[in-house]
């Protein structure tokens, strides 16, 4: 017999030595909430997931040639199309948001080798993936589980991994500007040609500076939409476009369609059914 639907989300910053590489831990648990489909949207962070009870079911990978699969632990690189995740009403685990500049230090390879991929974590970091999950499963409560992550990731960290300062500067400029700095300006700032910066970005980040800027802007936009919906604020897509740096509403709609595979209002309706008014707070997605 199904129980009462419950959802739990608990977030915490990692231990200070890990913060240059990992931005957040997010523990989640849903029980008896009914079958769901979740769009894992492009973001400026690599994804590491350690599941607790049920495996994570990826129904559609960014590379559609890869068949659906289940994962106990996974690593996902930067991507520009959604990952579709399904569950039957129950899911639980911890998601880590990993800076692409931390890939060498924590995963032992540059982020460019993971672009567009969702992989079993054991295929990336070897036995450490299963050891980490076993320790997390043995811990009781979110605080203890996060403590395991702090301990094991700190011990696993290759603090000697170094990146070119020019790449670090360009990436941080994109983040702090919400993707508003043109690639040509980034190249001038670091003293490289645009072609060389794009090549180094492709290796260490996994996207070109232009593509990375689009993903950063999109990530800011969907977070802005989340906040507005959670606060039950009605808004026009034209206003969202202006706030988030798009030319106009049509530009926003095209970018959202490419990165999310659907319109902003449909995404809100699917992801935030619990938000009163939900997608109804948005005007039409079509350009007018």
Short mmCIF file of C-alpha atoms in Angstrom, two decimals:
data_model
loop_
_atom_site.label_atom_id
_atom_site.label_comp_id
_atom_site.label_asym_id
_atom_site.label_seq_id
_atom_site.Cartn_x
_atom_site.Cartn_y
_atom_site.Cartn_z
CA UNK A 1 0.00 0.00 0.00
CA UNK A 2 1.34 3.41 -0.94
CA UNK A 3 2.11 5.77 1.90
CA UNK A 4 1.70 9.49 2.20
CA UNK A 5 3.69 11.40 -0.46
CA UNK A 6 6.84 12.95 0.98
CA UNK A 7 9.65 15.00 -0.56
CA UNK A 8 12.84 16.10 1.11
CA UNK A 9 15.70 18.26 -0.15
CA UNK A 10 18.69 19.19 2.01
CA UNK A 11 21.63 21.24 0.72
CA UNK A 12 25.02 22.02 2.19
CA UNK A 13 28.29 23.53 1.09
CA UNK A 14 31.23 21.13 1.17
CA UNK A 15 34.21 21.45 3.50
CA UNK A 16 36.41 24.52 2.76
CA UNK A 17 39.22 22.58 0.99
CA UNK A 18 36.68 21.27 -1.51
CA UNK A 19 34.87 24.54 -2.26
CA UNK A 20 37.07 25.60 -5.17
CA UNK A 21 35.98 22.38 -6.87
CA UNK A 22 32.50 21.46 -5.54
CA UNK A 23 29.87 24.15 -5.08
CA UNK A 24 27.06 22.22 -3.33
CA UNK A 25 25.89 18.91 -2.00
CA UNK A 26 22.14 18.34 -2.42
CA UNK A 27 20.48 15.38 -0.71
CA UNK A 28 17.05 14.41 -1.99
CA UNK A 29 14.40 11.83 -1.18
CA UNK A 30 10.95 11.39 -2.72
CA UNK A 31 8.56 8.67 -1.59
CA UNK A 32 5.13 7.73 -2.94
CA UNK A 33 4.93 10.86 -5.09
CA UNK A 34 3.79 9.03 -8.22
CA UNK A 35 5.71 8.43 -11.45
CA UNK A 36 7.71 11.46 -12.54
CA UNK A 37 9.89 12.61 -15.39
CA UNK A 38 12.62 15.14 -14.69
CA UNK A 39 14.64 17.15 -17.19
CA UNK A 40 18.26 17.43 -16.17
CA UNK A 41 19.01 20.79 -17.78
CA UNK A 42 22.34 22.15 -19.02
CA UNK A 43 24.24 24.07 -16.34
CA UNK A 44 27.78 25.35 -15.73
CA UNK A 45 28.49 22.37 -13.45
CA UNK A 46 29.37 18.75 -13.91
CA UNK A 47 27.03 16.41 -12.05
CA UNK A 48 28.03 13.61 -9.70
CA UNK A 49 25.24 11.54 -8.15
CA UNK A 50 25.46 8.94 -5.42
CA UNK A 51 22.14 7.11 -5.07
CA UNK A 52 20.82 5.76 -1.79
CA UNK A 53 17.97 3.29 -2.22
CA UNK A 54 16.96 3.11 -5.87
CA UNK A 55 19.17 3.37 -8.97
CA UNK A 56 18.88 6.52 -11.06
CA UNK A 57 17.08 5.80 -14.33
CA UNK A 58 18.25 7.84 -17.32
CA UNK A 59 15.56 7.48 -19.95
CA UNK A 60 17.31 9.67 -22.53
CA UNK A 61 20.97 10.69 -22.64
CA UNK A 62 22.26 13.89 -24.26
CA UNK A 63 23.63 11.56 -26.92
CA UNK A 64 20.41 9.91 -28.11
CA UNK A 65 22.39 6.99 -29.56
CA UNK A 66 23.01 5.77 -26.00
CA UNK A 67 20.17 3.56 -24.71
CA UNK A 68 18.41 4.13 -21.37
CA UNK A 69 20.37 2.92 -18.35
CA UNK A 70 20.33 2.68 -14.55
CA UNK A 71 23.12 4.01 -12.33
CA UNK A 72 24.12 3.58 -8.70
CA UNK A 73 26.65 6.36 -9.10
CA UNK A 74 27.14 8.57 -12.11
CA UNK A 75 29.21 11.40 -13.53
CA UNK A 76 27.76 13.76 -16.11
CA UNK A 77 29.75 16.29 -18.13
CA UNK A 78 28.58 19.65 -19.42
CA UNK A 79 25.86 19.27 -22.04
CA UNK A 80 23.62 21.44 -24.20
CA UNK A 81 20.52 19.22 -24.38
CA UNK A 82 18.46 17.83 -21.49
CA UNK A 83 18.97 14.51 -19.75
CA UNK A 84 15.61 12.81 -19.10
CA UNK A 85 15.33 11.04 -15.75
CA UNK A 86 12.35 8.97 -14.67
CA UNK A 87 11.24 7.24 -11.50
CA UNK A 88 8.21 5.30 -10.32
CA UNK A 89 7.46 7.54 -7.35
CA UNK A 90 10.53 6.89 -5.24
CA UNK A 91 14.06 8.23 -5.59
CA UNK A 92 16.86 9.20 -3.23
CA UNK A 93 20.47 10.23 -3.40
CA UNK A 94 23.00 13.03 -3.17
CA UNK A 95 23.89 15.26 -6.10
CA UNK A 96 27.20 17.11 -6.21
CA UNK A 97 27.65 20.18 -8.40
CA UNK A 98 31.25 20.08 -9.60
CA UNK A 99 33.05 22.97 -11.28
CA UNK A 100 34.55 21.90 -14.61
CA UNK A 101 37.80 23.40 -13.33
CA UNK A 102 37.71 20.76 -10.58
CA UNK A 103 37.50 17.79 -12.93
CA UNK A 104 41.24 17.13 -12.98
CA UNK A 105 41.56 17.42 -9.21
CA UNK A 106 38.59 15.20 -8.31
CA UNK A 107 38.00 13.00 -11.34
CA UNK A 108 41.52 12.73 -12.69
CA UNK A 109 40.74 13.98 -16.20
CA UNK A 110 39.81 17.25 -17.91
CA UNK A 111 36.13 18.13 -18.15
CA UNK A 112 36.35 18.11 -21.95
CA UNK A 113 36.58 14.32 -21.91
CA UNK A 114 33.12 14.15 -20.34
CA UNK A 115 31.22 16.61 -22.54
CA UNK A 116 27.76 15.37 -23.41
CA UNK A 117 28.29 12.14 -21.46
CA UNK A 118 26.52 10.43 -18.58
CA UNK A 119 28.73 7.63 -17.26
CA UNK A 120 28.86 5.17 -14.42
CA UNK A 121 31.18 6.87 -11.94
CA UNK A 122 33.24 3.68 -11.67
CA UNK A 123 34.16 4.10 -15.35
CA UNK A 124 35.66 7.49 -14.47
CA UNK A 125 37.20 7.14 -10.98
CA UNK A 126 37.41 3.36 -10.66
CA UNK A 127 36.79 1.55 -7.34
CA UNK A 128 36.58 4.86 -5.47
CA UNK A 129 33.02 5.30 -6.77
CA UNK A 130 31.71 2.13 -5.12
CA UNK A 131 33.73 2.76 -1.97
CA UNK A 132 32.19 6.22 -1.67
CA UNK A 133 28.66 4.90 -2.14
CA UNK A 134 29.17 2.12 0.41
CA UNK A 135 30.36 4.61 3.03
CA UNK A 136 27.45 6.96 2.26
CA UNK A 137 24.96 4.09 2.58
CA UNK A 138 26.43 3.14 5.97
CA UNK A 139 25.92 6.69 7.28
CA UNK A 140 22.68 7.67 8.99
CA UNK A 141 21.16 11.09 8.28
CA UNK A 142 22.14 13.86 5.90
CA UNK A 143 24.75 15.41 8.19
CA UNK A 144 26.61 12.12 8.48
CA UNK A 145 26.35 11.46 4.73
CA UNK A 146 27.70 14.91 3.89
CA UNK A 147 30.49 14.29 6.40
CA UNK A 148 31.46 11.13 4.52
CA UNK A 149 31.64 13.11 1.29
CA UNK A 150 33.84 15.75 2.94
CA UNK A 151 36.18 13.13 4.35
CA UNK A 152 36.51 10.89 1.30
CA UNK A 153 36.61 13.60 -1.36
CA UNK A 154 39.21 15.58 0.61
CA UNK A 155 41.40 12.47 0.83
CA UNK A 156 40.86 11.72 -2.87
CA UNK A 157 41.54 15.29 -4.02
CA UNK A 158 44.65 15.88 -6.10
CA UNK A 159 45.49 19.30 -4.74
CA UNK A 160 48.46 19.52 -7.11
CA UNK A 161 46.31 19.54 -10.24
CA UNK A 162 46.87 22.90 -11.90
CA UNK A 163 45.10 24.71 -14.74
CA UNK A 164 46.33 27.56 -16.87
CA UNK A 165 45.51 30.83 -15.18
CA UNK A 166 44.08 32.20 -18.41
CA UNK A 167 41.43 29.47 -18.53
CA UNK A 168 40.56 30.00 -14.87
CA UNK A 169 40.21 33.76 -15.40
CA UNK A 170 38.04 33.38 -18.51
CA UNK A 171 35.75 30.83 -16.84
CA UNK A 172 35.28 32.93 -13.72
CA UNK A 173 34.52 36.00 -15.84
CA UNK A 174 31.77 34.10 -17.61
CA UNK A 175 30.27 33.00 -14.31
CA UNK A 176 30.40 36.38 -12.60
CA UNK A 177 28.99 38.16 -15.66
CA UNK A 178 26.20 35.57 -16.14
CA UNK A 179 27.59 34.84 -19.57
CA UNK A 180 27.57 38.45 -20.73
CA UNK A 181 31.26 38.76 -21.70
CA UNK A 182 31.87 38.12 -25.44
CA UNK A 183 34.46 35.47 -26.34
CA UNK A 184 36.58 38.07 -28.17
CA UNK A 185 36.78 40.18 -25.03
CA UNK A 186 37.81 37.17 -22.96
CA UNK A 187 40.57 36.43 -25.43
CA UNK A 188 41.84 40.02 -25.23
CA UNK A 189 41.79 39.92 -21.44
CA UNK A 190 43.96 36.80 -21.25
CA UNK A 191 46.21 37.74 -24.16
CA UNK A 192 45.37 34.74 -26.33
CA UNK A 193 43.92 34.43 -29.79
CA UNK A 194 40.25 33.54 -29.93
CA UNK A 195 41.09 30.22 -31.57
CA UNK A 196 43.57 29.22 -28.88
CA UNK A 197 41.22 30.20 -26.06
CA UNK A 198 38.44 28.15 -27.66
CA UNK A 199 40.75 25.14 -27.95
CA UNK A 200 41.90 25.34 -24.32
CA UNK A 201 38.32 25.92 -23.14
CA UNK A 202 37.21 22.85 -25.04
CA UNK A 203 39.77 20.75 -23.18
CA UNK A 204 39.36 22.10 -19.65
CA UNK A 205 35.69 23.17 -19.60
CA UNK A 206 34.16 21.05 -22.32
CA UNK A 207 32.48 23.81 -24.34
CA UNK A 208 33.67 26.76 -26.38
CA UNK A 209 33.56 30.15 -24.63
CA UNK A 210 30.51 31.14 -26.70
CA UNK A 211 28.63 27.93 -25.92
CA UNK A 212 29.62 28.12 -22.26
CA UNK A 213 28.33 31.70 -22.06
CA UNK A 214 24.96 30.57 -23.45
CA UNK A 215 24.73 27.77 -20.88
CA UNK A 216 25.63 30.15 -18.03
CA UNK A 217 22.95 32.62 -19.16
CA UNK A 218 20.38 29.84 -19.54
CA UNK A 219 21.16 28.52 -16.07
CA UNK A 220 20.64 31.99 -14.60
CA UNK A 221 17.34 32.26 -16.49
CA UNK A 222 15.85 29.01 -15.28
CA UNK A 223 16.86 29.81 -11.70
CA UNK A 224 15.21 33.21 -12.06
CA UNK A 225 12.04 31.51 -13.30
CA UNK A 226 12.16 29.08 -10.37
CA UNK A 227 12.36 31.92 -7.85
CA UNK A 228 9.56 33.86 -9.50
CA UNK A 229 7.30 30.81 -9.64
CA UNK A 230 8.06 29.85 -6.03
CA UNK A 231 7.08 33.37 -4.94
CA UNK A 232 3.91 33.12 -7.05
CA UNK A 233 4.79 36.19 -9.08
CA UNK A 234 3.14 36.70 -12.43
CA UNK A 235 5.64 37.68 -15.12
CA UNK A 236 5.85 38.21 -18.85
CA UNK A 237 8.43 36.29 -20.86
CA UNK A 238 9.43 39.59 -22.46
CA UNK A 239 10.36 40.84 -18.97
CA UNK A 240 12.30 37.63 -18.24
CA UNK A 241 14.18 38.05 -21.52
CA UNK A 242 15.14 41.63 -20.68
CA UNK A 243 16.18 40.70 -17.12
CA UNK A 244 18.36 37.79 -18.23
CA UNK A 245 20.16 39.36 -21.18
CA UNK A 246 18.30 38.04 -24.23
CA UNK A 247 17.59 40.21 -27.25
CA UNK A 248 13.84 39.64 -26.98
CA UNK A 249 11.21 37.08 -26.06
CA UNK A 250 11.74 35.13 -29.27
CA UNK A 251 15.45 34.78 -28.48
CA UNK A 252 14.64 33.46 -25.00
CA UNK A 253 12.10 30.98 -26.42
CA UNK A 254 14.62 29.63 -28.95
CA UNK A 255 17.34 29.19 -26.35
CA UNK A 256 14.98 27.52 -23.88
CA UNK A 257 13.70 25.19 -26.58
CA UNK A 258 17.23 24.16 -27.50
CA UNK A 259 18.52 23.65 -23.96
CA UNK A 260 15.38 22.31 -22.26
CA UNK A 261 13.58 20.70 -25.18
CA UNK A 262 10.39 22.57 -24.31
CA UNK A 263 9.00 26.04 -23.60
CA UNK A 264 9.55 27.84 -20.27
CA UNK A 265 5.90 27.47 -19.25
CA UNK A 266 5.84 23.76 -20.05
CA UNK A 267 9.03 23.24 -18.06
CA UNK A 268 7.58 25.02 -15.05
CA UNK A 269 4.37 23.04 -15.35
CA UNK A 270 6.26 19.73 -15.41
CA UNK A 271 8.85 20.49 -12.76
CA UNK A 272 6.87 22.59 -10.29
CA UNK A 273 3.35 21.24 -10.10
CA UNK A 274 3.38 22.09 -6.40
CA UNK A 275 3.76 25.82 -7.15
CA UNK A 276 0.36 27.48 -7.14
CA UNK A 277 -0.48 29.07 -10.50
CA UNK A 278 2.70 27.44 -11.90
CA UNK A 279 2.94 27.93 -15.61
CA UNK A 280 -0.24 30.01 -15.59
CA UNK A 281 1.80 32.93 -14.24
CA UNK A 282 3.60 33.07 -17.59
CA UNK A 283 2.17 34.62 -20.69
CA UNK A 284 2.26 32.85 -24.02
CA UNK A 285 5.65 31.46 -25.09
CA UNK A 286 5.17 32.61 -28.66
CA UNK A 287 6.85 35.82 -29.68
CA UNK A 288 4.47 38.73 -30.13
#
